[in-house]
mmCIF file of C-alpha atoms in Angstrom:
data_model
loop_
_atom_site.group_PDB
_atom_site.id
_atom_site.type_symbol
_atom_site.label_atom_id
_atom_site.label_comp_id
_atom_site.label_asym_id
_atom_site.label_seq_id
_atom_site.Cartn_x
_atom_site.Cartn_y
_atom_site.Cartn_z
ATOM 1 C CA ASP S 23 0.000 0.000 0.000
ATOM 2 C CA ILE S 24 1.161 3.555 -0.688
ATOM 3 C CA LYS S 25 1.647 5.480 2.539
ATOM 4 C CA MET S 26 0.760 9.163 2.548
ATOM 5 C CA THR S 27 2.503 11.340 5.136
ATOM 6 C CA GLN S 28 1.398 14.906 5.798
ATOM 7 C CA SER S 29 3.197 17.631 7.685
ATOM 8 C CA PRO S 30 2.624 19.360 9.904
ATOM 9 C CA SER S 31 -0.174 17.505 11.667
ATOM 10 C CA SER S 32 -1.442 20.838 12.960
ATOM 11 C CA LEU S 33 -0.583 24.504 12.691
ATOM 12 C CA SER S 34 -1.747 27.801 14.131
ATOM 13 C CA ALA S 35 -2.093 30.740 11.800
ATOM 14 C CA SER S 36 -3.731 34.142 11.601
ATOM 15 C CA VAL S 37 -6.191 35.520 9.088
ATOM 16 C CA GLY S 38 -4.177 36.780 6.115
ATOM 17 C CA ASP S 39 -1.275 34.359 6.609
ATOM 18 C CA ARG S 40 0.165 32.241 3.827
ATOM 19 C CA VAL S 41 -0.064 28.573 4.757
ATOM 20 C CA THR S 42 1.725 25.618 3.165
ATOM 21 C CA ILE S 43 0.963 21.962 3.865
ATOM 22 C CA THR S 44 3.084 19.135 2.515
ATOM 23 C CA CYS S 45 2.201 15.577 1.573
ATOM 24 C CA ARG S 46 4.717 12.861 0.775
ATOM 25 C CA ALA S 47 3.959 9.531 -0.882
ATOM 26 C CA SER S 48 5.979 6.412 -0.080
ATOM 27 C CA GLN S 49 6.467 5.830 -3.828
ATOM 28 C CA SER S 50 5.905 7.804 -6.988
ATOM 29 C CA ILE S 51 2.267 8.537 -7.741
ATOM 30 C CA ASN S 52 2.898 10.824 -10.749
ATOM 31 C CA ASN S 53 0.318 13.568 -10.243
ATOM 32 C CA TYR S 54 -2.498 11.374 -8.904
ATOM 33 C CA LEU S 55 -2.832 13.492 -5.776
ATOM 34 C CA ASN S 56 -5.983 15.167 -4.465
ATOM 35 C CA TRP S 57 -6.584 17.578 -1.594
ATOM 36 C CA TYR S 58 -9.678 17.823 0.582
ATOM 37 C CA GLN S 59 -10.931 20.241 3.207
ATOM 38 C CA GLN S 60 -13.020 18.934 6.079
ATOM 39 C CA LYS S 61 -14.838 20.866 8.788
ATOM 40 C CA PRO S 62 -16.083 19.269 12.020
ATOM 41 C CA GLY S 63 -19.129 17.080 11.506
ATOM 42 C CA LYS S 64 -19.063 17.558 7.736
ATOM 43 C CA ALA S 65 -18.038 15.476 4.748
ATOM 44 C CA PRO S 66 -14.747 16.291 3.036
ATOM 45 C CA LYS S 67 -14.798 18.745 0.137
ATOM 46 C CA LEU S 68 -12.578 18.360 -2.925
ATOM 47 C CA LEU S 69 -10.259 21.356 -3.375
ATOM 48 C CA ILE S 70 -7.541 20.254 -5.793
ATOM 49 C CA TYR S 71 -7.262 17.224 -8.070
ATOM 50 C CA ALA S 72 -4.437 15.913 -10.222
ATOM 51 C CA ALA S 73 -2.008 17.712 -7.894
ATOM 52 C CA SER S 74 -2.643 21.219 -9.210
ATOM 53 C CA THR S 75 -6.091 21.534 -10.810
ATOM 54 C CA LEU S 76 -8.524 23.662 -8.855
ATOM 55 C CA GLN S 77 -11.938 22.054 -8.465
ATOM 56 C CA SER S 78 -14.790 24.137 -9.862
ATOM 57 C CA GLY S 79 -16.026 26.705 -7.359
ATOM 58 C CA VAL S 80 -12.958 26.581 -5.126
ATOM 59 C CA PRO S 81 -11.398 30.007 -4.478
ATOM 60 C CA SER S 82 -8.139 30.818 -6.248
ATOM 61 C CA ARG S 83 -6.312 31.414 -2.940
ATOM 62 C CA PHE S 84 -5.966 27.611 -2.858
ATOM 63 C CA SER S 85 -3.271 26.082 -5.036
ATOM 64 C CA GLY S 86 -1.480 22.778 -5.329
ATOM 65 C CA SER S 87 1.849 21.700 -6.735
ATOM 66 C CA GLY S 88 4.198 18.761 -6.971
ATOM 67 C CA SER S 89 4.613 15.451 -8.719
ATOM 68 C CA GLY S 90 6.200 12.102 -8.033
ATOM 69 C CA THR S 91 6.375 11.815 -4.267
ATOM 70 C CA ASP S 92 6.276 15.383 -2.913
ATOM 71 C CA PHE S 93 3.283 17.692 -3.006
ATOM 72 C CA THR S 94 2.139 20.932 -1.421
ATOM 73 C CA LEU S 95 -1.133 22.691 -0.779
ATOM 74 C CA THR S 96 -0.880 26.446 -0.354
ATOM 75 C CA ILE S 97 -3.464 28.891 0.919
ATOM 76 C CA SER S 98 -2.210 32.310 -0.162
ATOM 77 C CA SER S 99 -4.118 34.415 2.358
ATOM 78 C CA LEU S 100 -6.051 32.646 5.076
ATOM 79 C CA LEU S 101 -9.690 33.576 5.602
ATOM 80 C CA PRO S 102 -11.785 32.701 8.678
ATOM 81 C CA GLU S 103 -13.679 30.014 6.734
ATOM 82 C CA ASP S 104 -10.412 28.232 5.912
ATOM 83 C CA PHE S 105 -9.860 26.980 9.446
ATOM 84 C CA ALA S 106 -10.397 23.255 8.937
ATOM 85 C CA THR S 107 -8.545 19.979 8.464
ATOM 86 C CA TYR S 108 -6.855 19.313 5.129
ATOM 87 C CA SER S 109 -6.118 15.824 3.825
ATOM 88 C CA CYS S 110 -4.264 14.535 0.808
ATOM 89 C CA GLN S 111 -5.247 11.374 -1.051
ATOM 90 C CA GLN S 112 -3.543 9.324 -3.739
ATOM 91 C CA SER S 113 -5.632 7.882 -6.549
ATOM 92 C CA TYR S 114 -2.683 6.302 -8.386
ATOM 93 C CA SER S 115 -3.397 2.751 -7.290
ATOM 94 C CA PHE S 116 -5.653 0.648 -5.121
ATOM 95 C CA PRO S 117 -5.996 0.763 -2.225
ATOM 96 C CA VAL S 118 -6.718 4.477 -2.314
ATOM 97 C CA THR S 119 -4.974 5.994 0.712
ATOM 98 C CA PHE S 120 -5.210 9.260 2.597
ATOM 99 C CA GLY S 121 -2.801 11.334 4.609
ATOM 100 C CA GLY S 122 -3.343 11.804 8.303
ATOM 101 C CA GLY S 123 -4.630 15.349 7.936
ATOM 102 C CA THR S 124 -3.397 18.812 8.874
ATOM 103 C CA LYS S 125 -5.537 20.806 11.255
ATOM 104 C CA VAL S 126 -5.333 24.544 10.617
ATOM 105 C CA GLU S 127 -6.268 26.432 13.761
ATOM 106 C CA ILE S 128 -6.675 30.075 14.604
ATOM 107 C CA LYS S 129 -3.675 31.675 16.303
ATOM 108 C CA GLN O 9 -28.338 19.578 -8.036
ATOM 109 C CA VAL O 10 -25.829 16.767 -7.986
ATOM 110 C CA GLN O 11 -25.954 15.034 -4.630
ATOM 111 C CA LEU O 12 -25.574 11.806 -2.721
ATOM 112 C CA VAL O 13 -27.961 11.215 0.171
ATOM 113 C CA GLN O 14 -27.169 8.476 2.672
ATOM 114 C CA SER O 15 -29.365 6.553 5.056
ATOM 115 C CA GLY O 16 -29.557 7.447 8.718
ATOM 116 C CA ALA O 17 -27.487 6.601 11.754
ATOM 117 C CA GLU O 18 -27.345 3.012 12.988
ATOM 118 C CA VAL O 19 -26.604 1.367 16.322
ATOM 119 C CA LYS O 20 -25.586 -2.277 16.113
ATOM 120 C CA LYS O 21 -24.420 -4.986 18.453
ATOM 121 C CA PRO O 22 -21.079 -6.724 17.958
ATOM 122 C CA GLY O 23 -21.324 -9.488 15.377
ATOM 123 C CA ALA O 24 -24.248 -7.883 13.560
ATOM 124 C CA SER O 25 -24.311 -6.477 10.033
ATOM 125 C CA VAL O 26 -25.145 -3.007 8.783
ATOM 126 C CA LYS O 27 -26.254 -1.894 5.331
ATOM 127 C CA VAL O 28 -25.890 1.762 4.378
ATOM 128 C CA SER O 29 -27.514 3.225 1.284
ATOM 129 C CA CYS O 30 -26.368 6.097 -0.912
ATOM 130 C CA LYS O 31 -28.921 7.590 -3.307
ATOM 131 C CA ALA O 32 -27.628 9.632 -6.217
ATOM 132 C CA SER O 33 -29.490 12.417 -7.965
ATOM 133 C CA GLY O 34 -28.745 15.156 -10.464
ATOM 134 C CA TYR O 35 -26.490 13.084 -12.731
ATOM 135 C CA THR O 36 -26.439 9.831 -14.700
ATOM 136 C CA PHE O 37 -25.740 7.280 -11.976
ATOM 137 C CA THR O 38 -24.227 4.666 -14.275
ATOM 138 C CA ASN O 39 -21.583 7.029 -15.671
ATOM 139 C CA TYR O 40 -19.555 7.219 -12.461
ATOM 140 C CA ALA O 41 -18.013 5.038 -9.803
ATOM 141 C CA ILE O 42 -19.096 5.158 -6.177
ATOM 142 C CA TYR O 43 -16.520 4.794 -3.436
ATOM 143 C CA TRP O 44 -17.060 4.012 0.239
ATOM 144 C CA VAL O 45 -14.800 5.638 2.812
ATOM 145 C CA ARG O 46 -15.009 5.585 6.590
ATOM 146 C CA GLN O 47 -13.611 7.763 9.345
ATOM 147 C CA ALA O 48 -13.314 6.499 12.908
ATOM 148 C CA PRO O 49 -13.249 9.141 15.661
ATOM 149 C CA GLY O 50 -10.022 11.132 15.426
ATOM 150 C CA GLN O 51 -8.668 8.925 12.634
ATOM 151 C CA ARG O 52 -7.780 9.478 9.004
ATOM 152 C CA LEU O 53 -10.130 8.703 6.159
ATOM 153 C CA GLU O 54 -10.003 5.036 5.158
ATOM 154 C CA TRP O 55 -11.025 3.614 1.792
ATOM 155 C CA MET O 56 -13.213 0.511 1.960
ATOM 156 C CA GLY O 57 -14.174 -0.273 -1.594
ATOM 157 C CA TRP O 58 -15.485 0.826 -4.968
ATOM 158 C CA ILE O 59 -18.205 -0.065 -7.416
ATOM 159 C CA ASN O 60 -18.477 0.777 -11.076
ATOM 160 C CA ALA O 61 -22.110 1.856 -11.097
ATOM 161 C CA GLY O 62 -22.343 1.070 -14.802
ATOM 162 C CA ASN O 63 -21.272 -2.571 -14.941
ATOM 163 C CA GLY O 64 -21.296 -3.462 -11.236
ATOM 164 C CA ASP O 65 -17.597 -4.318 -10.991
ATOM 165 C CA THR O 66 -16.286 -4.008 -7.449
ATOM 166 C CA LYS O 67 -12.964 -3.795 -5.680
ATOM 167 C CA TYR O 68 -12.436 -3.967 -1.940
ATOM 168 C CA SER O 69 -9.714 -2.994 0.468
ATOM 169 C CA GLN O 70 -7.913 -6.104 1.657
ATOM 170 C CA LYS O 71 -8.562 -4.931 5.208
ATOM 171 C CA PHE O 72 -12.302 -5.459 4.736
ATOM 172 C CA GLN O 73 -12.202 -8.353 2.254
ATOM 173 C CA GLY O 74 -14.749 -10.953 3.260
ATOM 174 C CA ARG O 75 -16.692 -8.561 5.482
ATOM 175 C CA VAL O 76 -17.784 -5.838 3.057
ATOM 176 C CA THR O 77 -20.123 -6.066 0.090
ATOM 177 C CA ILE O 78 -20.895 -3.141 -2.194
ATOM 178 C CA THR O 79 -23.847 -3.356 -4.567
ATOM 179 C CA ARG O 80 -25.967 -1.024 -6.606
ATOM 180 C CA ASP O 81 -29.527 -0.754 -7.906
ATOM 181 C CA THR O 82 -29.432 1.201 -11.140
ATOM 182 C CA SER O 83 -33.227 1.564 -11.273
ATOM 183 C CA ALA O 84 -33.059 3.416 -7.957
ATOM 184 C CA SER O 85 -29.724 5.182 -8.611
ATOM 185 C CA THR O 86 -28.596 3.842 -5.264
ATOM 186 C CA ALA O 87 -25.433 2.177 -4.034
ATOM 187 C CA TYR O 88 -25.215 0.062 -0.900
ATOM 188 C CA MET O 89 -22.422 -0.906 1.466
ATOM 189 C CA GLU O 90 -22.938 -3.840 3.800
ATOM 190 C CA LEU O 91 -20.428 -4.585 6.532
ATOM 191 C CA SER O 92 -20.747 -7.814 8.511
ATOM 192 C CA GLY O 93 -19.158 -9.162 11.675
ATOM 193 C CA LEU O 94 -19.233 -5.737 13.285
ATOM 194 C CA ARG O 95 -16.873 -5.001 16.134
ATOM 195 C CA SER O 96 -16.369 -1.927 18.304
ATOM 196 C CA GLU O 97 -13.516 -0.761 16.053
ATOM 197 C CA ASP O 98 -16.026 -0.388 13.213
ATOM 198 C CA THR O 99 -17.663 2.548 15.018
ATOM 199 C CA ALA O 100 -17.189 5.335 12.499
ATOM 200 C CA VAL O 101 -18.826 7.695 10.064
ATOM 201 C CA TYR O 102 -19.280 5.979 6.717
ATOM 202 C CA TYR O 103 -19.286 8.075 3.554
ATOM 203 C CA CYS O 104 -20.079 7.361 -0.054
ATOM 204 C CA ALA O 105 -18.414 9.526 -2.673
ATOM 205 C CA ARG O 106 -18.544 9.860 -6.444
ATOM 206 C CA GLY O 107 -15.381 9.181 -8.388
ATOM 207 C CA PHE O 108 -14.664 11.976 -10.868
ATOM 208 C CA PRO O 109 -12.897 10.754 -13.997
ATOM 209 C CA PRO O 110 -10.254 10.304 -15.120
ATOM 210 C CA ASP O 111 -8.389 10.137 -11.822
ATOM 211 C CA ASP O 112 -11.420 9.348 -9.670
ATOM 212 C CA ALA O 113 -10.973 12.210 -7.241
ATOM 213 C CA PHE O 114 -14.003 12.256 -4.953
ATOM 214 C CA ASP O 115 -15.927 15.279 -6.141
ATOM 215 C CA ILE O 116 -19.314 14.663 -4.515
ATOM 216 C CA TRP O 117 -19.765 13.179 -1.033
ATOM 217 C CA GLY O 118 -22.729 11.913 0.886
ATOM 218 C CA GLN O 119 -23.482 13.529 4.219
ATOM 219 C CA GLY O 120 -22.114 10.539 6.131
ATOM 220 C CA THR O 121 -23.778 7.818 8.199
ATOM 221 C CA MET O 122 -22.738 7.268 11.804
ATOM 222 C CA VAL O 123 -22.529 3.593 12.684
ATOM 223 C CA THR O 124 -22.075 2.805 16.357
ATOM 224 C CA VAL O 125 -21.175 -0.718 17.449
ATOM 225 C CA SER O 126 -21.869 -1.297 21.104
ATOM 226 C CA SER O 127 -23.101 -4.088 23.306
#
């Protein structure tokens, strides 16, 4: 199974900050990497697919990059509604696997 | 609008089975795959299995092989996930999600179904 490792597991940031979250795959997954946002008690929401393609309706302050084994999710200027948990997921091969999540909290 | 609506919360005893439904609307059900993912309290998302809603092909996580069965009813645009031999560790929120081609990112999610296993 492909192991997905995210860092950090949590971070504190202020409104307006630039935030970067990293995700590393245990083997190359080309660009088969997706990012989700999840708020407490809610289902995940797709933000980025294929490593860098913004899902329809997602604000442009979210961006993704990377290929192979190393990927990043960047929020250019944090808004209050962005405080949530972010998870990466590889869709390169079965079993589909997810990272452990990064909780973005208010400083 | 495009949505997946899941059945309601369940409380089961150890050893029992649970069957969760996922009704699709707003799109052609047979054109997409449906995935099942669960999330235990405080844990990461965990993939359980997949069904091609068009031809009924399935694939399951080895972790759940033998205990999980995913089916679909195309006339009702509904997918089902049945998990047997429930144990306390199966207490989790269970989600269905639509696979968005070509990479099958999960673009639409159900609202989640809480399954509690307790004696």
